[in-house]
Amino acid sequence: MSEKNREGKRTARERLAEERAKQKTAEKRRRVLIVGASVVCVLGLAAVVGVVAANSGKDKDDSSGPVVAPSGAKGQDSLAIPVGKEGAGSTLVVWEDFRCPACKAFETAYRPTVHELTGSGKLKVEYHLATIIDGNMGGTGSRNAANAAACAQDAGKFPGYHDVLYENQPDETSDDYADNEKLLELAKKVDGLDTPAFRTCVEKGTHNSWVEKSAAAFRNGGFSGTPTVLLDGKNIYQDRTMTPAKLKQQVEAANKG
């Protein structure tokens, strides 16, 4: 083989090695960005605890009515919206905010597994609604979306509407969900939800005071941010090794026990 050919092959190998190195670097950067995005709401909460507290009394006229829990709410002060069978072997407690991008990231990644496990009767989920982005960024979109989700629970349509809200989540800095018409428009994506009763519930803010009570429970609960995800009492969102497959494995193990 001529020196020229050997040099050509060596150069080709070097180019291939360089390309693989670039791909690995890009993949590593992508993973870092995903992790960084997933803690945005956590870091925001830590930085603006005072702002949250200052904003907690705003819009008082809209949330000073009687506390009306949505139909079927469970737990202390009826602040948990349950999904799944009561006798499931594991319970997943999720604190979330419909404006929180980290919550959307969690939902997008884990939703198929959670649906599978609740559908098979192995997992029960208790959703608790928080409003930290309203405090961080200003506005009422977190609260209004949570109220609308509670109205969907009254109609027996919470899971579907919950998913639709995350699928259509606006940018964190945009308060689109403060617009009840936007929330009503999204209800049309859930079969049977767009009814006069639902519209009235959303427009009147029937569950606003309940949402504020839930938000206060979050602020006083010692949680570091949203989403907070507890599997049988253990915070799995802080576990960097957690995956949907690992969640499924742990739930199935608990059900066997």
PDB file of N, CA, C and O in Angstrom, residues 80-134:
ATOM      1  N   ALA A  80     -56.451  16.486  47.550  1.00  0.00           N
ATOM      2  CA  ALA A  80     -55.870  15.583  46.551  1.00  0.00           C
ATOM      3  C   ALA A  80     -56.927  15.116  45.563  1.00  0.00           C
ATOM      4  O   ALA A  80     -58.018  14.696  45.958  1.00  0.00           O
ATOM      5  N   ILE A  81     -56.612  15.201  44.275  1.00  0.00           N
ATOM      6  CA  ILE A  81     -57.484  14.665  43.236  1.00  0.00           C
ATOM      7  C   ILE A  81     -56.954  13.281  42.872  1.00  0.00           C
ATOM      8  O   ILE A  81     -55.846  13.146  42.340  1.00  0.00           O
ATOM      9  N   PRO A  82     -57.716  12.214  43.159  1.00  0.00           N
ATOM     10  CA  PRO A  82     -57.217  10.864  42.936  1.00  0.00           C
ATOM     11  C   PRO A  82     -57.501  10.355  41.526  1.00  0.00           C
ATOM     12  O   PRO A  82     -58.534  10.641  40.943  1.00  0.00           O
ATOM     13  N   VAL A  83     -56.559   9.598  41.006  1.00  0.00           N
ATOM     14  CA  VAL A  83     -56.722   8.915  39.724  1.00  0.00           C
ATOM     15  C   VAL A  83     -56.236   7.482  39.912  1.00  0.00           C
ATOM     16  O   VAL A  83     -55.121   7.265  40.401  1.00  0.00           O
ATOM     17  N   GLY A  84     -57.038   6.519  39.533  1.00  0.00           N
ATOM     18  CA  GLY A  84     -56.663   5.126  39.705  1.00  0.00           C
ATOM     19  C   GLY A  84     -57.523   4.454  40.767  1.00  0.00           C
ATOM     20  O   GLY A  84     -58.358   5.085  41.409  1.00  0.00           O
ATOM     21  N   LYS A  85     -57.282   3.162  40.953  1.00  0.00           N
ATOM     22  CA  LYS A  85     -58.093   2.379  41.884  1.00  0.00           C
ATOM     23  C   LYS A  85     -57.631   2.584  43.322  1.00  0.00           C
ATOM     24  O   LYS A  85     -56.437   2.621  43.605  1.00  0.00           O
ATOM     25  N   GLU A  86     -58.595   2.693  44.224  1.00  0.00           N
ATOM     26  CA  GLU A  86     -58.299   2.949  45.626  1.00  0.00           C
ATOM     27  C   GLU A  86     -57.413   1.863  46.228  1.00  0.00           C
ATOM     28  O   GLU A  86     -56.565   2.138  47.069  1.00  0.00           O
ATOM     29  N   GLY A  87     -57.588   0.626  45.798  1.00  0.00           N
ATOM     30  CA  GLY A  87     -56.837  -0.482  46.378  1.00  0.00           C
ATOM     31  C   GLY A  87     -55.509  -0.776  45.715  1.00  0.00           C
ATOM     32  O   GLY A  87     -54.926  -1.850  45.943  1.00  0.00           O
ATOM     33  N   ALA A  88     -54.991   0.144  44.929  1.00  0.00           N
ATOM     34  CA  ALA A  88     -53.716  -0.070  44.240  1.00  0.00           C
ATOM     35  C   ALA A  88     -52.589  -0.287  45.244  1.00  0.00           C
ATOM     36  O   ALA A  88     -52.594   0.265  46.347  1.00  0.00           O
ATOM     37  N   GLY A  89     -51.592  -1.075  44.841  1.00  0.00           N
ATOM     38  CA  GLY A  89     -50.496  -1.400  45.745  1.00  0.00           C
ATOM     39  C   GLY A  89     -49.510  -0.273  45.982  1.00  0.00           C
ATOM     40  O   GLY A  89     -48.753  -0.303  46.950  1.00  0.00           O
ATOM     41  N   SER A  90     -49.499   0.736  45.127  1.00  0.00           N
ATOM     42  CA  SER A  90     -48.602   1.883  45.281  1.00  0.00           C
ATOM     43  C   SER A  90     -49.368   3.180  45.065  1.00  0.00           C
ATOM     44  O   SER A  90     -50.360   3.212  44.326  1.00  0.00           O
ATOM     45  N   THR A  91     -48.880   4.228  45.721  1.00  0.00           N
ATOM     46  CA  THR A  91     -49.482   5.549  45.568  1.00  0.00           C
ATOM     47  C   THR A  91     -48.419   6.549  45.145  1.00  0.00           C
ATOM     48  O   THR A  91     -47.345   6.634  45.752  1.00  0.00           O
ATOM     49  N   LEU A  92     -48.704   7.282  44.081  1.00  0.00           N
ATOM     50  CA  LEU A  92     -47.832   8.342  43.587  1.00  0.00           C
ATOM     51  C   LEU A  92     -48.470   9.676  43.927  1.00  0.00           C
ATOM     52  O   LEU A  92     -49.587   9.955  43.504  1.00  0.00           O
ATOM     53  N   VAL A  93     -47.793  10.485  44.712  1.00  0.00           N
ATOM     54  CA  VAL A  93     -48.277  11.821  45.067  1.00  0.00           C
ATOM     55  C   VAL A  93     -47.523  12.836  44.224  1.00  0.00           C
ATOM     56  O   VAL A  93     -46.287  12.869  44.237  1.00  0.00           O
ATOM     57  N   VAL A  94     -48.261  13.643  43.486  1.00  0.00           N
ATOM     58  CA  VAL A  94     -47.642  14.616  42.573  1.00  0.00           C
ATOM     59  C   VAL A  94     -48.117  16.020  42.917  1.00  0.00           C
ATOM     60  O   VAL A  94     -49.320  16.308  42.885  1.00  0.00           O
ATOM     61  N   TRP A  95     -47.174  16.888  43.259  1.00  0.00           N
ATOM     62  CA  TRP A  95     -47.453  18.315  43.418  1.00  0.00           C
ATOM     63  C   TRP A  95     -47.010  18.991  42.132  1.00  0.00           C
ATOM     64  O   TRP A  95     -45.844  18.876  41.729  1.00  0.00           O
ATOM     65  N   GLU A  96     -47.914  19.727  41.497  1.00  0.00           N
ATOM     66  CA  GLU A  96     -47.586  20.282  40.189  1.00  0.00           C
ATOM     67  C   GLU A  96     -48.279  21.616  39.950  1.00  0.00           C
ATOM     68  O   GLU A  96     -49.200  22.003  40.677  1.00  0.00           O
ATOM     69  N   ASP A  97     -47.808  22.306  38.923  1.00  0.00           N
ATOM     70  CA  ASP A  97     -48.315  23.618  38.527  1.00  0.00           C
ATOM     71  C   ASP A  97     -48.458  23.585  37.011  1.00  0.00           C
ATOM     72  O   ASP A  97     -47.495  23.285  36.298  1.00  0.00           O
ATOM     73  N   PHE A  98     -49.637  23.894  36.501  1.00  0.00           N
ATOM     74  CA  PHE A  98     -49.884  23.781  35.063  1.00  0.00           C
ATOM     75  C   PHE A  98     -49.078  24.774  34.228  1.00  0.00           C
ATOM     76  O   PHE A  98     -48.991  24.608  33.009  1.00  0.00           O
ATOM     77  N   ARG A  99     -48.470  25.770  34.847  1.00  0.00           N
ATOM     78  CA  ARG A  99     -47.594  26.691  34.116  1.00  0.00           C
ATOM     79  C   ARG A  99     -46.126  26.284  34.193  1.00  0.00           C
ATOM     80  O   ARG A  99     -45.284  26.913  33.548  1.00  0.00           O
ATOM     81  N   CYS A 100     -45.821  25.262  34.965  1.00  0.00           N
ATOM     82  CA  CYS A 100     -44.435  24.887  35.247  1.00  0.00           C
ATOM     83  C   CYS A 100     -43.858  24.003  34.138  1.00  0.00           C
ATOM     84  O   CYS A 100     -44.352  22.901  33.912  1.00  0.00           O
ATOM     85  N   PRO A 101     -42.806  24.450  33.439  1.00  0.00           N
ATOM     86  CA  PRO A 101     -42.240  23.642  32.362  1.00  0.00           C
ATOM     87  C   PRO A 101     -41.611  22.337  32.851  1.00  0.00           C
ATOM     88  O   PRO A 101     -41.602  21.345  32.126  1.00  0.00           O
ATOM     89  N   ALA A 102     -41.068  22.318  34.065  1.00  0.00           N
ATOM     90  CA  ALA A 102     -40.517  21.075  34.609  1.00  0.00           C
ATOM     91  C   ALA A 102     -41.620  20.054  34.837  1.00  0.00           C
ATOM     92  O   ALA A 102     -41.404  18.849  34.656  1.00  0.00           O
ATOM     93  N   CYS A 103     -42.799  20.533  35.215  1.00  0.00           N
ATOM     94  CA  CYS A 103     -43.941  19.626  35.376  1.00  0.00           C
ATOM     95  C   CYS A 103     -44.326  19.014  34.035  1.00  0.00           C
ATOM     96  O   CYS A 103     -44.638  17.827  33.948  1.00  0.00           O
ATOM     97  N   LYS A 104     -44.303  19.843  33.000  1.00  0.00           N
ATOM     98  CA  LYS A 104     -44.611  19.325  31.666  1.00  0.00           C
ATOM     99  C   LYS A 104     -43.571  18.291  31.242  1.00  0.00           C
ATOM    100  O   LYS A 104     -43.921  17.254  30.649  1.00  0.00           O
ATOM    101  N   ALA A 105     -42.292  18.551  31.539  1.00  0.00           N
ATOM    102  CA  ALA A 105     -41.240  17.599  31.183  1.00  0.00           C
ATOM    103  C   ALA A 105     -41.465  16.263  31.880  1.00  0.00           C
ATOM    104  O   ALA A 105     -41.317  15.196  31.266  1.00  0.00           O
ATOM    105  N   PHE A 106     -41.847  16.319  33.150  1.00  0.00           N
ATOM    106  CA  PHE A 106     -42.130  15.086  33.884  1.00  0.00           C
ATOM    107  C   PHE A 106     -43.324  14.360  33.275  1.00  0.00           C
ATOM    108  O   PHE A 106     -43.291  13.144  33.046  1.00  0.00           O
ATOM    109  N   GLU A 107     -44.390  15.097  33.010  1.00  0.00           N
ATOM    110  CA  GLU A 107     -45.597  14.496  32.454  1.00  0.00           C
ATOM    111  C   GLU A 107     -45.317  13.856  31.097  1.00  0.00           C
ATOM    112  O   GLU A 107     -45.778  12.747  30.808  1.00  0.00           O
ATOM    113  N   THR A 108     -44.581  14.547  30.256  1.00  0.00           N
ATOM    114  CA  THR A 108     -44.294  14.028  28.921  1.00  0.00           C
ATOM    115  C   THR A 108     -43.512  12.714  28.989  1.00  0.00           C
ATOM    116  O   THR A 108     -43.793  11.759  28.254  1.00  0.00           O
ATOM    117  N   ALA A 109     -42.541  12.668  29.899  1.00  0.00           N
ATOM    118  CA  ALA A 109     -41.692  11.487  30.003  1.00  0.00           C
ATOM    119  C   ALA A 109     -42.393  10.306  30.669  1.00  0.00           C
ATOM    120  O   ALA A 109     -42.219   9.156  30.260  1.00  0.00           O
ATOM    121  N   TYR A 110     -43.203  10.587  31.689  1.00  0.00           N
ATOM    122  CA  TYR A 110     -43.745   9.514  32.528  1.00  0.00           C
ATOM    123  C   TYR A 110     -45.214   9.190  32.264  1.00  0.00           C
ATOM    124  O   TYR A 110     -45.713   8.183  32.756  1.00  0.00           O
ATOM    125  N   ARG A 111     -45.884  10.010  31.506  1.00  0.00           N
ATOM    126  CA  ARG A 111     -47.331   9.826  31.319  1.00  0.00           C
ATOM    127  C   ARG A 111     -47.713   8.440  30.807  1.00  0.00           C
ATOM    128  O   ARG A 111     -48.624   7.798  31.382  1.00  0.00           O
ATOM    129  N   PRO A 112     -47.086   7.924  29.749  1.00  0.00           N
ATOM    130  CA  PRO A 112     -47.502   6.590  29.275  1.00  0.00           C
ATOM    131  C   PRO A 112     -47.383   5.520  30.351  1.00  0.00           C
ATOM    132  O   PRO A 112     -48.263   4.655  30.485  1.00  0.00           O
ATOM    133  N   THR A 113     -46.313   5.570  31.130  1.00  0.00           N
ATOM    134  CA  THR A 113     -46.113   4.581  32.193  1.00  0.00           C
ATOM    135  C   THR A 113     -47.142   4.750  33.300  1.00  0.00           C
ATOM    136  O   THR A 113     -47.705   3.762  33.797  1.00  0.00           O
ATOM    137  N   VAL A 114     -47.394   5.995  33.686  1.00  0.00           N
ATOM    138  CA  VAL A 114     -48.384   6.257  34.739  1.00  0.00           C
ATOM    139  C   VAL A 114     -49.769   5.816  34.286  1.00  0.00           C
ATOM    140  O   VAL A 114     -50.510   5.178  35.041  1.00  0.00           O
ATOM    141  N   HIS A 115     -50.118   6.091  33.038  1.00  0.00           N
ATOM    142  CA  HIS A 115     -51.415   5.650  32.513  1.00  0.00           C
ATOM    143  C   HIS A 115     -51.517   4.127  32.519  1.00  0.00           C
ATOM    144  O   HIS A 115     -52.557   3.560  32.875  1.00  0.00           O
ATOM    145  N   GLU A 116     -50.428   3.482  32.118  1.00  0.00           N
ATOM    146  CA  GLU A 116     -50.437   2.020  32.095  1.00  0.00           C
ATOM    147  C   GLU A 116     -50.637   1.447  33.498  1.00  0.00           C
ATOM    148  O   GLU A 116     -51.439   0.518  33.700  1.00  0.00           O
ATOM    149  N   LEU A 117     -49.944   2.003  34.464  1.00  0.00           N
ATOM    150  CA  LEU A 117     -50.001   1.478  35.825  1.00  0.00           C
ATOM    151  C   LEU A 117     -51.321   1.788  36.521  1.00  0.00           C
ATOM    152  O   LEU A 117     -51.842   0.964  37.285  1.00  0.00           O
ATOM    153  N   THR A 118     -51.881   2.962  36.263  1.00  0.00           N
ATOM    154  CA  THR A 118     -53.196   3.268  36.851  1.00  0.00           C
ATOM    155  C   THR A 118     -54.277   2.443  36.171  1.00  0.00           C
ATOM    156  O   THR A 118     -55.212   1.965  36.823  1.00  0.00           O
ATOM    157  N   GLY A 119     -54.124   2.242  34.864  1.00  0.00           N
ATOM    158  CA  GLY A 119     -55.110   1.451  34.133  1.00  0.00           C
ATOM    159  C   GLY A 119     -55.139  -0.001  34.551  1.00  0.00           C
ATOM    160  O   GLY A 119     -56.194  -0.653  34.528  1.00  0.00           O
ATOM    161  N   SER A 120     -53.981  -0.518  34.976  1.00  0.00           N
ATOM    162  CA  SER A 120     -53.917  -1.921  35.401  1.00  0.00           C
ATOM    163  C   SER A 120     -54.250  -2.101  36.877  1.00  0.00           C
ATOM    164  O   SER A 120     -54.250  -3.226  37.377  1.00  0.00           O
ATOM    165  N   GLY A 121     -54.522  -0.997  37.561  1.00  0.00           N
ATOM    166  CA  GLY A 121     -54.899  -1.086  38.974  1.00  0.00           C
ATOM    167  C   GLY A 121     -53.736  -1.210  39.935  1.00  0.00           C
ATOM    168  O   GLY A 121     -53.930  -1.434  41.135  1.00  0.00           O
ATOM    169  N   LYS A 122     -52.503  -1.029  39.438  1.00  0.00           N
ATOM    170  CA  LYS A 122     -51.330  -1.189  40.291  1.00  0.00           C
ATOM    171  C   LYS A 122     -50.903   0.111  40.962  1.00  0.00           C
ATOM    172  O   LYS A 122     -50.153   0.090  41.942  1.00  0.00           O
ATOM    173  N   LEU A 123     -51.365   1.239  40.428  1.00  0.00           N
ATOM    174  CA  LEU A 123     -50.922   2.543  40.928  1.00  0.00           C
ATOM    175  C   LEU A 123     -52.104   3.493  41.072  1.00  0.00           C
ATOM    176  O   LEU A 123     -52.958   3.570  40.195  1.00  0.00           O
ATOM    177  N   LYS A 124     -52.116   4.202  42.185  1.00  0.00           N
ATOM    178  CA  LYS A 124     -53.066   5.292  42.379  1.00  0.00           C
ATOM    179  C   LYS A 124     -52.256   6.589  42.440  1.00  0.00           C
ATOM    180  O   LYS A 124     -51.207   6.635  43.081  1.00  0.00           O
ATOM    181  N   VAL A 125     -52.720   7.614  41.751  1.00  0.00           N
ATOM    182  CA  VAL A 125     -52.044   8.912  41.761  1.00  0.00           C
ATOM    183  C   VAL A 125     -52.908   9.927  42.493  1.00  0.00           C
ATOM    184  O   VAL A 125     -54.122   9.984  42.285  1.00  0.00           O
ATOM    185  N   GLU A 126     -52.269  10.720  43.345  1.00  0.00           N
ATOM    186  CA  GLU A 126     -52.953  11.812  44.033  1.00  0.00           C
ATOM    187  C   GLU A 126     -52.319  13.113  43.566  1.00  0.00           C
ATOM    188  O   GLU A 126     -51.147  13.384  43.850  1.00  0.00           O
ATOM    189  N   TYR A 127     -53.087  13.891  42.806  1.00  0.00           N
ATOM    190  CA  TYR A 127     -52.592  15.155  42.273  1.00  0.00           C
ATOM    191  C   TYR A 127     -52.920  16.306  43.216  1.00  0.00           C
ATOM    192  O   TYR A 127     -54.063  16.469  43.642  1.00  0.00           O
ATOM    193  N   HIS A 128     -51.895  17.095  43.519  1.00  0.00           N
ATOM    194  CA  HIS A 128     -52.054  18.310  44.330  1.00  0.00           C
ATOM    195  C   HIS A 128     -51.629  19.493  43.466  1.00  0.00           C
ATOM    196  O   HIS A 128     -50.550  19.450  42.846  1.00  0.00           O
ATOM    197  N   LEU A 129     -52.430  20.540  43.444  1.00  0.00           N
ATOM    198  CA  LEU A 129     -52.195  21.648  42.523  1.00  0.00           C
ATOM    199  C   LEU A 129     -51.594  22.853  43.236  1.00  0.00           C
ATOM    200  O   LEU A 129     -52.106  23.301  44.258  1.00  0.00           O
ATOM    201  N   ALA A 130     -50.499  23.368  42.679  1.00  0.00           N
ATOM    202  CA  ALA A 130     -49.798  24.514  43.236  1.00  0.00           C
ATOM    203  C   ALA A 130     -49.816  25.669  42.238  1.00  0.00           C
ATOM    204  O   ALA A 130     -50.193  25.495  41.074  1.00  0.00           O
ATOM    205  N   THR A 131     -49.393  26.838  42.696  1.00  0.00           N
ATOM    206  CA  THR A 131     -49.456  28.034  41.845  1.00  0.00           C
ATOM    207  C   THR A 131     -48.160  28.847  41.927  1.00  0.00           C
ATOM    208  O   THR A 131     -48.192  30.070  41.922  1.00  0.00           O
ATOM    209  N   ILE A 132     -47.015  28.178  41.972  1.00  0.00           N
ATOM    210  CA  ILE A 132     -45.780  28.930  42.208  1.00  0.00           C
ATOM    211  C   ILE A 132     -45.397  29.826  41.037  1.00  0.00           C
ATOM    212  O   ILE A 132     -44.761  30.860  41.233  1.00  0.00           O
ATOM    213  N   ILE A 133     -45.781  29.472  39.820  1.00  0.00           N
ATOM    214  CA  ILE A 133     -45.389  30.318  38.684  1.00  0.00           C
ATOM    215  C   ILE A 133     -46.160  31.638  38.703  1.00  0.00           C
ATOM    216  O   ILE A 133     -45.626  32.671  38.290  1.00  0.00           O
ATOM    217  N   ASP A 134     -47.379  31.630  39.196  1.00  0.00           N
ATOM    218  CA  ASP A 134     -48.088  32.897  39.379  1.00  0.00           C
ATOM    219  C   ASP A 134     -47.280  33.811  40.298  1.00  0.00           C
ATOM    220  O   ASP A 134     -47.205  35.024  40.080  1.00  0.00           O
TER     221      ASP A 134
END
